[in-house]
Coordinates of C-alpha atoms and ligand atoms in Angstrom, one line a residue:
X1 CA 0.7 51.2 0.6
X2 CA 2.8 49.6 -2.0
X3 CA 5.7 50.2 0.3
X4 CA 4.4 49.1 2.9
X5 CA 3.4 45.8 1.6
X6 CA 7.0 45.2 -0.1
X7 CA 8.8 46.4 3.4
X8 CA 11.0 43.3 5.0
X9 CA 10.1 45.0 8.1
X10 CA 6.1 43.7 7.5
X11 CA 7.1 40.2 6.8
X12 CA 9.5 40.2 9.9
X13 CA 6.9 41.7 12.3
X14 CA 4.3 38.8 10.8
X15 CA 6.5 36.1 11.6
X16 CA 7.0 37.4 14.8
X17 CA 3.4 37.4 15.5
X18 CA 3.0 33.6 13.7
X19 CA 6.0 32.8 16.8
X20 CA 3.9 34.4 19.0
X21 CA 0.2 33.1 18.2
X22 CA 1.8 29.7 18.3
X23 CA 3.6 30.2 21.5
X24 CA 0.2 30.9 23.2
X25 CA -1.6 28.1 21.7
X26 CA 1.2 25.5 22.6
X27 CA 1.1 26.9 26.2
X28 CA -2.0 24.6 27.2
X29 CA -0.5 21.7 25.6
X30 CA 1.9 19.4 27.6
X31 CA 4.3 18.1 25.4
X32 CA 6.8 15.2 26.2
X33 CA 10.2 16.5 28.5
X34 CA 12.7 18.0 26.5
X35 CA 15.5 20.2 26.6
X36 CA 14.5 23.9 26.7
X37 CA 14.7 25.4 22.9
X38 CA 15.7 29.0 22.3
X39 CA 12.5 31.6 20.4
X40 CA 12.2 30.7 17.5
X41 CA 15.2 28.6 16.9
X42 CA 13.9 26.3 19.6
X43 CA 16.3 23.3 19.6
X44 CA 18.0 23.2 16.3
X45 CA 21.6 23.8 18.4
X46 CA 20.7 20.0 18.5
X47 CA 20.4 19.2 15.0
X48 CA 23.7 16.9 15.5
X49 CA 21.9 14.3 17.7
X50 CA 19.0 13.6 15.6
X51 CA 20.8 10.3 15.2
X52 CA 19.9 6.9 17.1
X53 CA 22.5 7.4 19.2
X54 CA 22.4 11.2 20.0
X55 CA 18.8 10.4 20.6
X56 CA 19.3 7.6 23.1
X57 CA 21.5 9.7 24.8
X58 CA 18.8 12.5 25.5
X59 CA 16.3 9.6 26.2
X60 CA 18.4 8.9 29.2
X61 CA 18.3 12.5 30.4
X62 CA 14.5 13.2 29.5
X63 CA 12.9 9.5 29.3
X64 CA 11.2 7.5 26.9
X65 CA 9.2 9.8 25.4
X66 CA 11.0 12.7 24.4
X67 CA 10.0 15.7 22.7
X68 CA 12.6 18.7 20.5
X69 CA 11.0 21.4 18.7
X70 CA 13.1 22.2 15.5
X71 CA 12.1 25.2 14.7
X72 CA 8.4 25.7 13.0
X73 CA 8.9 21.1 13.5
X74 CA 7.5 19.0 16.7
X75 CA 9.8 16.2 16.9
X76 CA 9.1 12.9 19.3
X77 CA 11.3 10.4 20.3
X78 CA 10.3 7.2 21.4
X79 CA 13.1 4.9 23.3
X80 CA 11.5 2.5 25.2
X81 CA 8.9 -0.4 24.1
X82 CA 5.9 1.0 25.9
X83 CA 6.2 4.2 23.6
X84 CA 6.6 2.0 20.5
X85 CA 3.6 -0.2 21.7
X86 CA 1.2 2.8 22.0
X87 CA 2.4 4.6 18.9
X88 CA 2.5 1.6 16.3
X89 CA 0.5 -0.6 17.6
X90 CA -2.2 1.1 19.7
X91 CA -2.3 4.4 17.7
X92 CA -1.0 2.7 14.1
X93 CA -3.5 5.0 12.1
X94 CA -2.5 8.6 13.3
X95 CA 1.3 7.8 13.0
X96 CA 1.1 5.8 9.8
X97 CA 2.8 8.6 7.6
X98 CA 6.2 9.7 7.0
X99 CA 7.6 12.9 6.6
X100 CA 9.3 13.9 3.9
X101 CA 11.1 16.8 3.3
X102 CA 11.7 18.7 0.2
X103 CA 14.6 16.4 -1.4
X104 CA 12.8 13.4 -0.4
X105 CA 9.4 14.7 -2.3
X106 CA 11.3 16.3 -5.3
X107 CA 13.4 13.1 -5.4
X108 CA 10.3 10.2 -5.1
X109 CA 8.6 12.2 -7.9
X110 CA 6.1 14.1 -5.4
X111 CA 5.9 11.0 -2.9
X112 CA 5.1 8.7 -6.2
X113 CA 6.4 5.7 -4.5
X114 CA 5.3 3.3 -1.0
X115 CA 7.7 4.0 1.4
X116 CA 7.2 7.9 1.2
X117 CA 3.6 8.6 0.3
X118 CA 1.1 9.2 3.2
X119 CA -0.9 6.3 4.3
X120 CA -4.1 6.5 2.2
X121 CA -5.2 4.4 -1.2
X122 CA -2.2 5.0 -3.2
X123 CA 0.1 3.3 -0.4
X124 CA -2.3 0.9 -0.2
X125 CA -2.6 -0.2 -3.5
X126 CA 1.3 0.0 -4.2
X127 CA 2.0 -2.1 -1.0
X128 CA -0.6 -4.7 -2.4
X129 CA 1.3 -5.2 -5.2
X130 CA 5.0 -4.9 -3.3
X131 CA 3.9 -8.0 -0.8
X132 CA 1.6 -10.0 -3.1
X133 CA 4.0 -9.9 -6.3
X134 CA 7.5 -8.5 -5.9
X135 CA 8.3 -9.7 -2.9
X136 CA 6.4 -12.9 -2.9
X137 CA 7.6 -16.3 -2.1
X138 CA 5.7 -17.0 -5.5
X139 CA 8.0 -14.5 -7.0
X140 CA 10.4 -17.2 -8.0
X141 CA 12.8 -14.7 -9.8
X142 CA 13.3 -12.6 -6.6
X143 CA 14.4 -15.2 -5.0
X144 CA 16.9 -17.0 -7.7
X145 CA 18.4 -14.2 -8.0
X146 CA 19.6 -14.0 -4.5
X147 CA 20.7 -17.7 -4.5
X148 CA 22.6 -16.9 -7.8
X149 CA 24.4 -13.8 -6.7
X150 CA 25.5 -15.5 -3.1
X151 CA 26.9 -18.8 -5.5
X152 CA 29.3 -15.9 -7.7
X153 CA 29.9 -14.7 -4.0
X154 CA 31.5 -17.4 -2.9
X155 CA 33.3 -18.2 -5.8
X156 CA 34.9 -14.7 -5.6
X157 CA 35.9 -16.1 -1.7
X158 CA 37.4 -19.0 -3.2
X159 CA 39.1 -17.0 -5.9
X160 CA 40.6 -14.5 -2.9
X161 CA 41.2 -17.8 -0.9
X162 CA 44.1 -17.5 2.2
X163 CA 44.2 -13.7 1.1
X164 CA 42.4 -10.4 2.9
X165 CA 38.9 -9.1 1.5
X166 CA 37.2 -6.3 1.8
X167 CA 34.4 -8.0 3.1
X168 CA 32.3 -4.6 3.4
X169 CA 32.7 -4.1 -0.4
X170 CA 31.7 -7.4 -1.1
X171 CA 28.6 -8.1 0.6
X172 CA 27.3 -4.4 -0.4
X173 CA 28.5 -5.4 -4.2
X174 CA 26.4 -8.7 -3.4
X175 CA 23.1 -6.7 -2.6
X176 CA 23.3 -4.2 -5.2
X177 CA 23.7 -7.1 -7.7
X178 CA 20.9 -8.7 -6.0
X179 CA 18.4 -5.6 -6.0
X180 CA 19.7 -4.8 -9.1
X181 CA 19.3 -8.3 -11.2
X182 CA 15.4 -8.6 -9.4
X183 CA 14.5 -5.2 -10.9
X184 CA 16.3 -4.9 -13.9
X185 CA 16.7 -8.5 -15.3
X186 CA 19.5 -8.5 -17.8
X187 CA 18.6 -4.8 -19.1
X188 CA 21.1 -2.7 -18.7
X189 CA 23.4 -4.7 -17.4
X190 CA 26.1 -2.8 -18.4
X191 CA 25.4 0.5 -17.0
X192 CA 25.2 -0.6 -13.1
X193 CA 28.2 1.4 -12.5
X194 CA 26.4 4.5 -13.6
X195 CA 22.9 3.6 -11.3
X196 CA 25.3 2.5 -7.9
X197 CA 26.2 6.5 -8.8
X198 CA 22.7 7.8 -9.4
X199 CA 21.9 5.9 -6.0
X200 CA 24.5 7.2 -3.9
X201 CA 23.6 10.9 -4.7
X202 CA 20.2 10.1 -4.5
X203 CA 21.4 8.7 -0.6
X204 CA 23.3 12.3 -0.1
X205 CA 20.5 14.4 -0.6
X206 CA 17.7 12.4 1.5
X207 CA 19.8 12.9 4.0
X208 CA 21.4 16.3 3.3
X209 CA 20.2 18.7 6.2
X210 CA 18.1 21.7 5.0
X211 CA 17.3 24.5 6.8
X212 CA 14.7 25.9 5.5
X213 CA 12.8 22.5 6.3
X214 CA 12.4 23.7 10.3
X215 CA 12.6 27.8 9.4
X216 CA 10.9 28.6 6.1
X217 CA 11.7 31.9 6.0
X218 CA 15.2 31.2 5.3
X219 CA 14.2 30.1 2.4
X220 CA 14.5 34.0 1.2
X221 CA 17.9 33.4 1.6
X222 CA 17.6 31.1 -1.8
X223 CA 19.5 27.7 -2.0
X224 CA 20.5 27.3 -5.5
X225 CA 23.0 25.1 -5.1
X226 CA 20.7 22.3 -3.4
X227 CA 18.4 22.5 -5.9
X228 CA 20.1 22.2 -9.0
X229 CA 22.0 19.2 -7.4
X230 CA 18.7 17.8 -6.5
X231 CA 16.9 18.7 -10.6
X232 CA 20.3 17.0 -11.6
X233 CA 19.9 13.7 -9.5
X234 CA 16.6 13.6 -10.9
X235 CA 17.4 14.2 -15.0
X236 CA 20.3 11.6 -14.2
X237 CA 17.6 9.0 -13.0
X238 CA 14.8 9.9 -15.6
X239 CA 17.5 8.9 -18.0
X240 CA 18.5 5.9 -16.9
X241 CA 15.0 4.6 -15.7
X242 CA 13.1 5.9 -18.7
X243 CA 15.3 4.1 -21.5
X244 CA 14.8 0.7 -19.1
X245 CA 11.1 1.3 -19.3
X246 CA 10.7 2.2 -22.8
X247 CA 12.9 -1.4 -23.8
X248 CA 10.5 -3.3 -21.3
X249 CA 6.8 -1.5 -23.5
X250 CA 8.8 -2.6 -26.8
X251 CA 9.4 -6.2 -25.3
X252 CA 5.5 -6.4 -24.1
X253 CA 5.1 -5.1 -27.5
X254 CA 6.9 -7.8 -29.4
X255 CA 6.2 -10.8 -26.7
X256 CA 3.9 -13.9 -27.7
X257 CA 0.3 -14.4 -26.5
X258 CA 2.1 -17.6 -24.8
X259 CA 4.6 -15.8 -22.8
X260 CA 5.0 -17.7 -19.7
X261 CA 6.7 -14.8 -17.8
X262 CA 9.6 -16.7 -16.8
X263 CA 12.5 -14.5 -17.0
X264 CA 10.4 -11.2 -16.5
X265 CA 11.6 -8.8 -13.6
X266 CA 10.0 -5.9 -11.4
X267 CA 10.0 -3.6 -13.6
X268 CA 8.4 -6.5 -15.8
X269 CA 5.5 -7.1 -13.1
X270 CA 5.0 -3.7 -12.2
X271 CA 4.4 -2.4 -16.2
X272 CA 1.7 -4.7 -15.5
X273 CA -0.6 -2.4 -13.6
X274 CA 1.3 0.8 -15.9
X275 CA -1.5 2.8 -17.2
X276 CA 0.3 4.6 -19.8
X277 CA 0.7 8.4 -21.1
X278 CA -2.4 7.7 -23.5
X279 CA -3.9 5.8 -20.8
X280 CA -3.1 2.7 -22.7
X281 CA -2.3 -0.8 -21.0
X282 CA 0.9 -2.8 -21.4
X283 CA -0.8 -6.2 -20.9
X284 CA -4.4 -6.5 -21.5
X285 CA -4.9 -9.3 -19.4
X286 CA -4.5 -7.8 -16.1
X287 CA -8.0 -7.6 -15.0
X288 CA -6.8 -5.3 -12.1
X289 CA -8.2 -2.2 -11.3
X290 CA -4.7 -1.0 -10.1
X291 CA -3.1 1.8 -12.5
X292 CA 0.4 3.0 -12.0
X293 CA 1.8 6.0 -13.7
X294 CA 6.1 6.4 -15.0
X295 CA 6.2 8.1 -12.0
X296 CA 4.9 5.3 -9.8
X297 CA 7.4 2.8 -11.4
X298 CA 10.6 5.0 -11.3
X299 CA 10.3 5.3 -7.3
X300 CA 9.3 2.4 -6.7
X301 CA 12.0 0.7 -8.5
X302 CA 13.9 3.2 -6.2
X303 CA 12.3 2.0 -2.9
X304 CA 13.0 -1.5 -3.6
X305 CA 17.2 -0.5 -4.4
X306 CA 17.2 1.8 -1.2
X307 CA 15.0 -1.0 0.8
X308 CA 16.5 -3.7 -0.3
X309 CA 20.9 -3.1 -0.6
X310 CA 22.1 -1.0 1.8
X311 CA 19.6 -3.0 4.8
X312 CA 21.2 -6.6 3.9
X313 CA 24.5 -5.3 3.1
X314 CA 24.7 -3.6 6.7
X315 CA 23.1 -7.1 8.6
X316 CA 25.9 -9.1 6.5
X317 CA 28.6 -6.7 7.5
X318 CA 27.6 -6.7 10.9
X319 CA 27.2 -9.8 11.6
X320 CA 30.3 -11.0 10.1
X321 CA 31.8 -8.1 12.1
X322 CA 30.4 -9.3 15.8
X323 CA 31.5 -13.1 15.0
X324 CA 35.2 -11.6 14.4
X325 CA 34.8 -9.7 17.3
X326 CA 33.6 -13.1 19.5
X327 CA 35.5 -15.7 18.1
X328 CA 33.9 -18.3 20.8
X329 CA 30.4 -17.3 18.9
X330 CA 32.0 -17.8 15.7
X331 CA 33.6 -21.5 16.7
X332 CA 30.2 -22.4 18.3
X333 CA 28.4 -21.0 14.9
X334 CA 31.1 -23.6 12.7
X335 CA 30.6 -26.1 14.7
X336 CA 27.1 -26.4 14.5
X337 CA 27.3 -26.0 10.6
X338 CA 29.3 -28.9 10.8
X339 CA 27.1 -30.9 13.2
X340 CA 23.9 -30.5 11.2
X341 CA 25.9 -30.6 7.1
X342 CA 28.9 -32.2 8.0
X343 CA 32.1 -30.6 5.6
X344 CA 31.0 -33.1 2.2
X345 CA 29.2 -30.6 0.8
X346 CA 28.3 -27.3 0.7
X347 CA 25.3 -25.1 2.6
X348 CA 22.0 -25.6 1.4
X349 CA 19.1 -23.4 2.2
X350 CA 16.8 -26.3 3.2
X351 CA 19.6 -27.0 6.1
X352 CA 18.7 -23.4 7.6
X353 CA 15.2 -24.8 9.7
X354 CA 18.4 -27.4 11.3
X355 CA 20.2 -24.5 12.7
X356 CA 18.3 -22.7 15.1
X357 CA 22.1 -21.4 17.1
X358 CA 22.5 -19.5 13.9
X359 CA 19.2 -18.2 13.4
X360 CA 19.6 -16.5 17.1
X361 CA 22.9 -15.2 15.9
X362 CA 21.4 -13.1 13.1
X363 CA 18.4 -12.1 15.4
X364 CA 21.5 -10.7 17.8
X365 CA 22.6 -8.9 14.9
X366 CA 20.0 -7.2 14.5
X367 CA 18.9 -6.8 17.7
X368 CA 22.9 -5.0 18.3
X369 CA 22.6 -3.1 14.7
X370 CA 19.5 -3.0 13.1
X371 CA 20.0 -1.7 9.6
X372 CA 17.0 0.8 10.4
X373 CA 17.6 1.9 13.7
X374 CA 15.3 4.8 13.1
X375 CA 11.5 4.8 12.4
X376 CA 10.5 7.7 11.1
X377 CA 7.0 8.7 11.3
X378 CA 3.8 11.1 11.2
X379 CA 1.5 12.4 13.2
X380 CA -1.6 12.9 10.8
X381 CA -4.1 13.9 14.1
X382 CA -3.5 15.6 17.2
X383 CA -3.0 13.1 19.4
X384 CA -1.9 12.3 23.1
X385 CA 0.6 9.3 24.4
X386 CA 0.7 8.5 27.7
X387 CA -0.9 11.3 28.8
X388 CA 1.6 13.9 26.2
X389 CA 0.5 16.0 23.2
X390 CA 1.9 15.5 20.0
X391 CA 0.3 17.9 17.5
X392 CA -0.5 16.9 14.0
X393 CA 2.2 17.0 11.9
X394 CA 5.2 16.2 14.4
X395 CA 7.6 13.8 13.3
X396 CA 7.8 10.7 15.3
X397 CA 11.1 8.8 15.8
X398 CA 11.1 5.2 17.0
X399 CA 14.5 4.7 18.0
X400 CA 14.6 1.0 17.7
X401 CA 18.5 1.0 18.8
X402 CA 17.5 2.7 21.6
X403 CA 15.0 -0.3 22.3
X404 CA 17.1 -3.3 21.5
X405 CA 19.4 -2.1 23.9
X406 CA 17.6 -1.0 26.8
X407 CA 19.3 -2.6 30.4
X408 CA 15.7 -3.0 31.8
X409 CA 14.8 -5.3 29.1
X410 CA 17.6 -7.0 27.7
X411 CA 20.5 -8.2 30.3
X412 CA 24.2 -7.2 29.5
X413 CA 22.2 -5.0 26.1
X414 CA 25.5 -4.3 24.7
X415 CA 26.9 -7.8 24.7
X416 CA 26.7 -10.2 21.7
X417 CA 24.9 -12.9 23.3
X418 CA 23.1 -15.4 20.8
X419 CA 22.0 -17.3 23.4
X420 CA 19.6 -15.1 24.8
X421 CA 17.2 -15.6 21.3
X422 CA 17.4 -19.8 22.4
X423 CA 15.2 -18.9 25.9
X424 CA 11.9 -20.3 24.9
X425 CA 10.0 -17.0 25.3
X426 CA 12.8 -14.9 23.6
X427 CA 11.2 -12.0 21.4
X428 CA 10.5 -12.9 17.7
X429 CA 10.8 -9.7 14.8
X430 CA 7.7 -10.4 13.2
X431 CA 6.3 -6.8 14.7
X432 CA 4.4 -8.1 17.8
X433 CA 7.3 -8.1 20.4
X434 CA 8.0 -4.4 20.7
X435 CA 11.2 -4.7 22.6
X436 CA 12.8 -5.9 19.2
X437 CA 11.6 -3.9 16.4
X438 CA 14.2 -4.5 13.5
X439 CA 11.8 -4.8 10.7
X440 CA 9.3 -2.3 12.2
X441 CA 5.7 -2.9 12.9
X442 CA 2.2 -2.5 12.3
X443 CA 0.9 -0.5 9.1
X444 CA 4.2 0.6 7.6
X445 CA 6.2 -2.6 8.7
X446 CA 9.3 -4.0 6.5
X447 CA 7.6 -5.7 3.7
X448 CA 10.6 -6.9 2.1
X449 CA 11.0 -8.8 5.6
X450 CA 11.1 -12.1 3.9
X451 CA 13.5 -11.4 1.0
X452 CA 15.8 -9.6 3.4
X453 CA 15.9 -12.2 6.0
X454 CA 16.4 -14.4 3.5
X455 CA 19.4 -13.3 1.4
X456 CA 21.1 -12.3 5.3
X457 CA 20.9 -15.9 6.2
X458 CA 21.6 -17.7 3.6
X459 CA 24.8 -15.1 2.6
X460 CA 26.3 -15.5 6.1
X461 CA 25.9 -19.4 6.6
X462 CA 27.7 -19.5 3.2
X463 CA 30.2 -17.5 4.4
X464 CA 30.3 -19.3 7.7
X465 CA 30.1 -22.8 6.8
X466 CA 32.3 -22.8 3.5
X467 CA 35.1 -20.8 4.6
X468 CA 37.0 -20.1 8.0
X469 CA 38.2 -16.8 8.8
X470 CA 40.6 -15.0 10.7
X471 CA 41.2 -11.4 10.6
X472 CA 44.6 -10.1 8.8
X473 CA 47.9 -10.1 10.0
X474 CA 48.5 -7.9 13.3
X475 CA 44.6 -7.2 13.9
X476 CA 43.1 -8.5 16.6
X477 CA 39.4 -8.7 17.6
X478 CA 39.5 -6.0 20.6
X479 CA 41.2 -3.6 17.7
X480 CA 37.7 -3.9 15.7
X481 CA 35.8 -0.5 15.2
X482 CA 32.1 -1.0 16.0
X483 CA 31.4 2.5 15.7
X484 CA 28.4 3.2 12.6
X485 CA 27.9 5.6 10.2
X486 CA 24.2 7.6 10.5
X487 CA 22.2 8.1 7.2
X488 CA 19.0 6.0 5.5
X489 CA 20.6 2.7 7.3
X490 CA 23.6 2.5 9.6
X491 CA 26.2 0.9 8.4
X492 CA 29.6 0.0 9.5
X493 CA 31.6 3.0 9.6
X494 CA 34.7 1.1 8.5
X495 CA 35.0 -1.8 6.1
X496 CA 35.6 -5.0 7.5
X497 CA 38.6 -7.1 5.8
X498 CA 39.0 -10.4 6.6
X499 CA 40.5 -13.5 5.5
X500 CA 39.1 -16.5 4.4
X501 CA 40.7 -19.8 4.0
X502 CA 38.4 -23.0 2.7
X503 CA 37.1 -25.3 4.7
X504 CA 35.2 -28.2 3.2
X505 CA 36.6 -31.4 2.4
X506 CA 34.8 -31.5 -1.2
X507 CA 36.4 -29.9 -3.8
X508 CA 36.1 -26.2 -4.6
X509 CA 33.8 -25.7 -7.6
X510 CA 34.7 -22.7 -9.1
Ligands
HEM601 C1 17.6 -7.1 6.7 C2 16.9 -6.5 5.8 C3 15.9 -5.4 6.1 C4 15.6 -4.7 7.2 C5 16.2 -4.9 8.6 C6 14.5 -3.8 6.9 C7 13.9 -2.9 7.8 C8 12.9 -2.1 7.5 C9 12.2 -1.1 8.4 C10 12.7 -1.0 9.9 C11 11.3 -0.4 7.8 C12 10.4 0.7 8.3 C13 9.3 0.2 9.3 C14 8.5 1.3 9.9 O1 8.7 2.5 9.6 O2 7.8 1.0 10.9 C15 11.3 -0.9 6.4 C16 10.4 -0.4 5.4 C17 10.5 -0.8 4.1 N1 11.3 -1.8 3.6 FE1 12.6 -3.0 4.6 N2 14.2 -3.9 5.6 C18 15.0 -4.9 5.1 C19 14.9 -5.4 3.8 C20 14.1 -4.9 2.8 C21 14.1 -5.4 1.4 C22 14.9 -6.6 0.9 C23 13.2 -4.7 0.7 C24 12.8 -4.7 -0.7 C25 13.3 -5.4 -1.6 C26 12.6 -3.7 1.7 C27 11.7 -2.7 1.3 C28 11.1 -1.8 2.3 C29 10.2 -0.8 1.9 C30 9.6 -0.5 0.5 C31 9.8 -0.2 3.1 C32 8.7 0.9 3.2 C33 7.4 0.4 3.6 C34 6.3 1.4 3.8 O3 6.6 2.5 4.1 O4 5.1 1.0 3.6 N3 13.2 -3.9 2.9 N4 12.2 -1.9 6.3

């Protein structure tokens, strides 16, 4: 009997049976078109187009609701605004979790954070104090620290004045000082170097592609390797993270009654609601019921670096990339700088409700490259869309590239046309018009829209009205790559290197 039970041959013939039992249960469903899978394996051969575009490419083939099963995984694709309609809007509830694999749980401290864990209280409660305090308008510091990051910007423009720049490297340098400066303050200033590393591992492994996520039983096969990469990622942020919350309990500890909170920072705000190991509270005025645990702060401090740099770095990129590419857009762009400041003085961000060519400009952007150009979703029901199963537990893919370029919507979609955004009943991003989706919508919408909108803007009308550019020696627009690289966001594959040269009549104030 013993033998029996230890035989591989057992456990083979069971999993045969699992395929099986499932096979004829899924035969009275009718799940979206699709490519035909092979047993078992069903249509992992396609594991290389998961991507936004490899996606759109099958949603021409199969239509706007697409379905690939990935092994033991039901994965739906949605392409078209109807399908993003009925899945975030008119069935918000069952799709309003994410899926996370094994990295991504291990790595947000078992889905401690907002953007991972499953719609339910916990989200809830940490997206309540996301929108109302770290992101606020009425989070002054958030928002200071953006201004004061894009001011050393420029000044490092003027500095590299008539010379080329790695404009890529700069704006993502620009965000991670910005994310970095709103969560950290001035701890750990130092060490940046050392987190921009922790991050970029971290960005590796969410996105590493594991196996044993679609066919469990390769897990038998063992995968050492991944997993001591992903217990080192983890030991590497515990150590950074806990010394940064240890120095913020000791600064509660030593602060004033009278502390007016001025220079405090996220982790600052979110210590707050933190509920600590002996169930002890940093500051005994919070009358809030909310509790947060070490675990809670690490990721979140996490979602707001992932959420908040490598989304604004990629809009700032891209946008300065699409002007380069249409240098008519960019001279209409300058010109109505000019118009509405003049060239006295430099961009303020009071001047931005004046410019309403630029604002469809960045709206273009991110209709062309939206830094997210895949939702990704849960199914926590069975449910049906437009007349289609999708079983509980199927990951749900809004492809909002897909949609911000689709020919039956948008005319000449793969043109950078500003203009278009100036028509008076031209889509807006706030989550309502479904053909433009950049900052998602419904229940698990961007909630860092604000901020991220923000520090785009004002960052590229800086950059716009301060400085002209051209692009280096020999380069010309029609040479530009515009190609993107597929992970958590997609950026520009290449760097863009420009050069700026001054522009204003007023001195430059370095
Ligand atoms: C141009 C800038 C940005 C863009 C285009 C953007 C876009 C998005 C998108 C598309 C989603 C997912 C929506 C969905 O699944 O339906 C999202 C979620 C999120 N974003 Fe942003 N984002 C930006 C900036 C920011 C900033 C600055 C922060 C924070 C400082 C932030 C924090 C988050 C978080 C935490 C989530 C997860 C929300 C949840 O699951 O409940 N984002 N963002």
């Amino acid at each position: 009997m013993d033998c029996l039970l230890c035989s591989p041959i057992l456990y083979i013939f069971l999993i045969f049976l699992w395929y099986l039992v499932r096979i004829l249960l899924n035969r009275n469903l009718s799940f979206p078109p699709g490519p035909r899978g092979y047993p078992i394996f069903g249509n992992l051969n396609l594991r290389n187009e998961l991507s936004h575009r490899g996606l759109a490419k099958l949603a021409k083939q199969y239509g706007g609701l697409l379905h690939l099963q990935m092994g033991r995984i039901h994965i739906v694709a949605a392409s078209t605004s109807e399908m993003a309609r009925e899945i975030l809007q008119v069935q918000d509830v069952v799709f309003a979790n994410r899926p996370a694999n094994v990295a991504i749980s291990y790595l947000t401290y078992n889905r401690a954070d907002m953007a991972f864990a499953n719609y339910g209280p916990l989200w809830r409660q940490m997206r309540k104090i996301c929108v109302m305090k770290l992101f606020s308008r009425k989070r002054a510091e958030s928002w200071a620290s953006v201004r004061e990051e894009i001011d050393l910007m420029v000044q490092t423009l003027i500095e590299q004045s008539g010379s080329s720049v790695n404009v890529g490297e700069l704006v993502f340098a620009l965000t991670r000082n910005i994310t970095y400066r709103a969560a950290f303050g001035s701890f750990a200033r130092d060490n940046q170097d050392k987190f921009v590393k922790i991050l970029q591992e971290f960005s590796k492994l969410f996105g590493a592609f594991d196996i044993t996520e679609f066919l469990r039983w390769m897990k038998w096969f063992g995968n050492r390797g991944f997993n001591k990469r992903l217990e080192n990622a983890r030991e590497s942020l515990d150590g950074f993270i806990d010394r940064i919350i240890d120095a913020h309990i000791d600064k509660k500890k030593s602060q004033k009654q009278d502390h007016d909170g001025l220079d405090d920072d996220m982790v600052d705000e979110l210590m707050a609601f933190y509920s600590g190991e002996n169930g002890e509270r940093c500051n005994d005025s919070q009358s809030s019921s909310l509790r947060l645990t070490r675990d809670n702060i690490k990721a979140l401090v996490m979602d707001v670096m992932f959420g908040g740099t490598e989304t604004v770095a990629s809009a700032i990129e891209w946008a300065m990339t699409e002007l380069m590419k249409n240098p008519h857009e960019l001279r209409k762009l300058q010109q109505e700088l000019a118009d509405v400041i003049g060239l006295n003085r430099q961009f303020h961000e009071s001047d931005l409700e004046n410019l309403p060519y630029f604002r469809c400009a960045m709206k273009e952007t991110l209709r062309l490259h939206p830094p997210i150009p895949l939702l990704l979703h849960e199914a926590a029901a069975d449910s049906v869309v437009s007349g289609y199963s999708i079983p509980r537990d199927s990951r749900v893919m809004i492809n909002v590239y897909a949609i911000g370029r689709d020919g039956s919507v948008w005319s000449e979609p793969d043109e950078f046309r500003p203009g278009r955004f100036m028509l008076c009943k031209a889509p807006d991003f706030k989550g309502s018009d479904f053909e433009f989706l950049p900052f998602g919508s419904g229940r698990r919408s961007c909630p860092g829209m604000q901020l991220g909108l923000y520090a785009m803007e004002l960052a590229v009308a800086h950059m716009l009205h301060s400085f002209d550019w051209k692009l280096p020696d020999g380069v010309s627009s029609g040479d530009l790559d515009m190609t993107d690289m597929f992970g958590l966001t997609a950026p520009r594959a290449t760097r863009l290197i420009a050069v700026p040269s001054y522009r204003l009549k007023c001195p430059m104030a370095i």
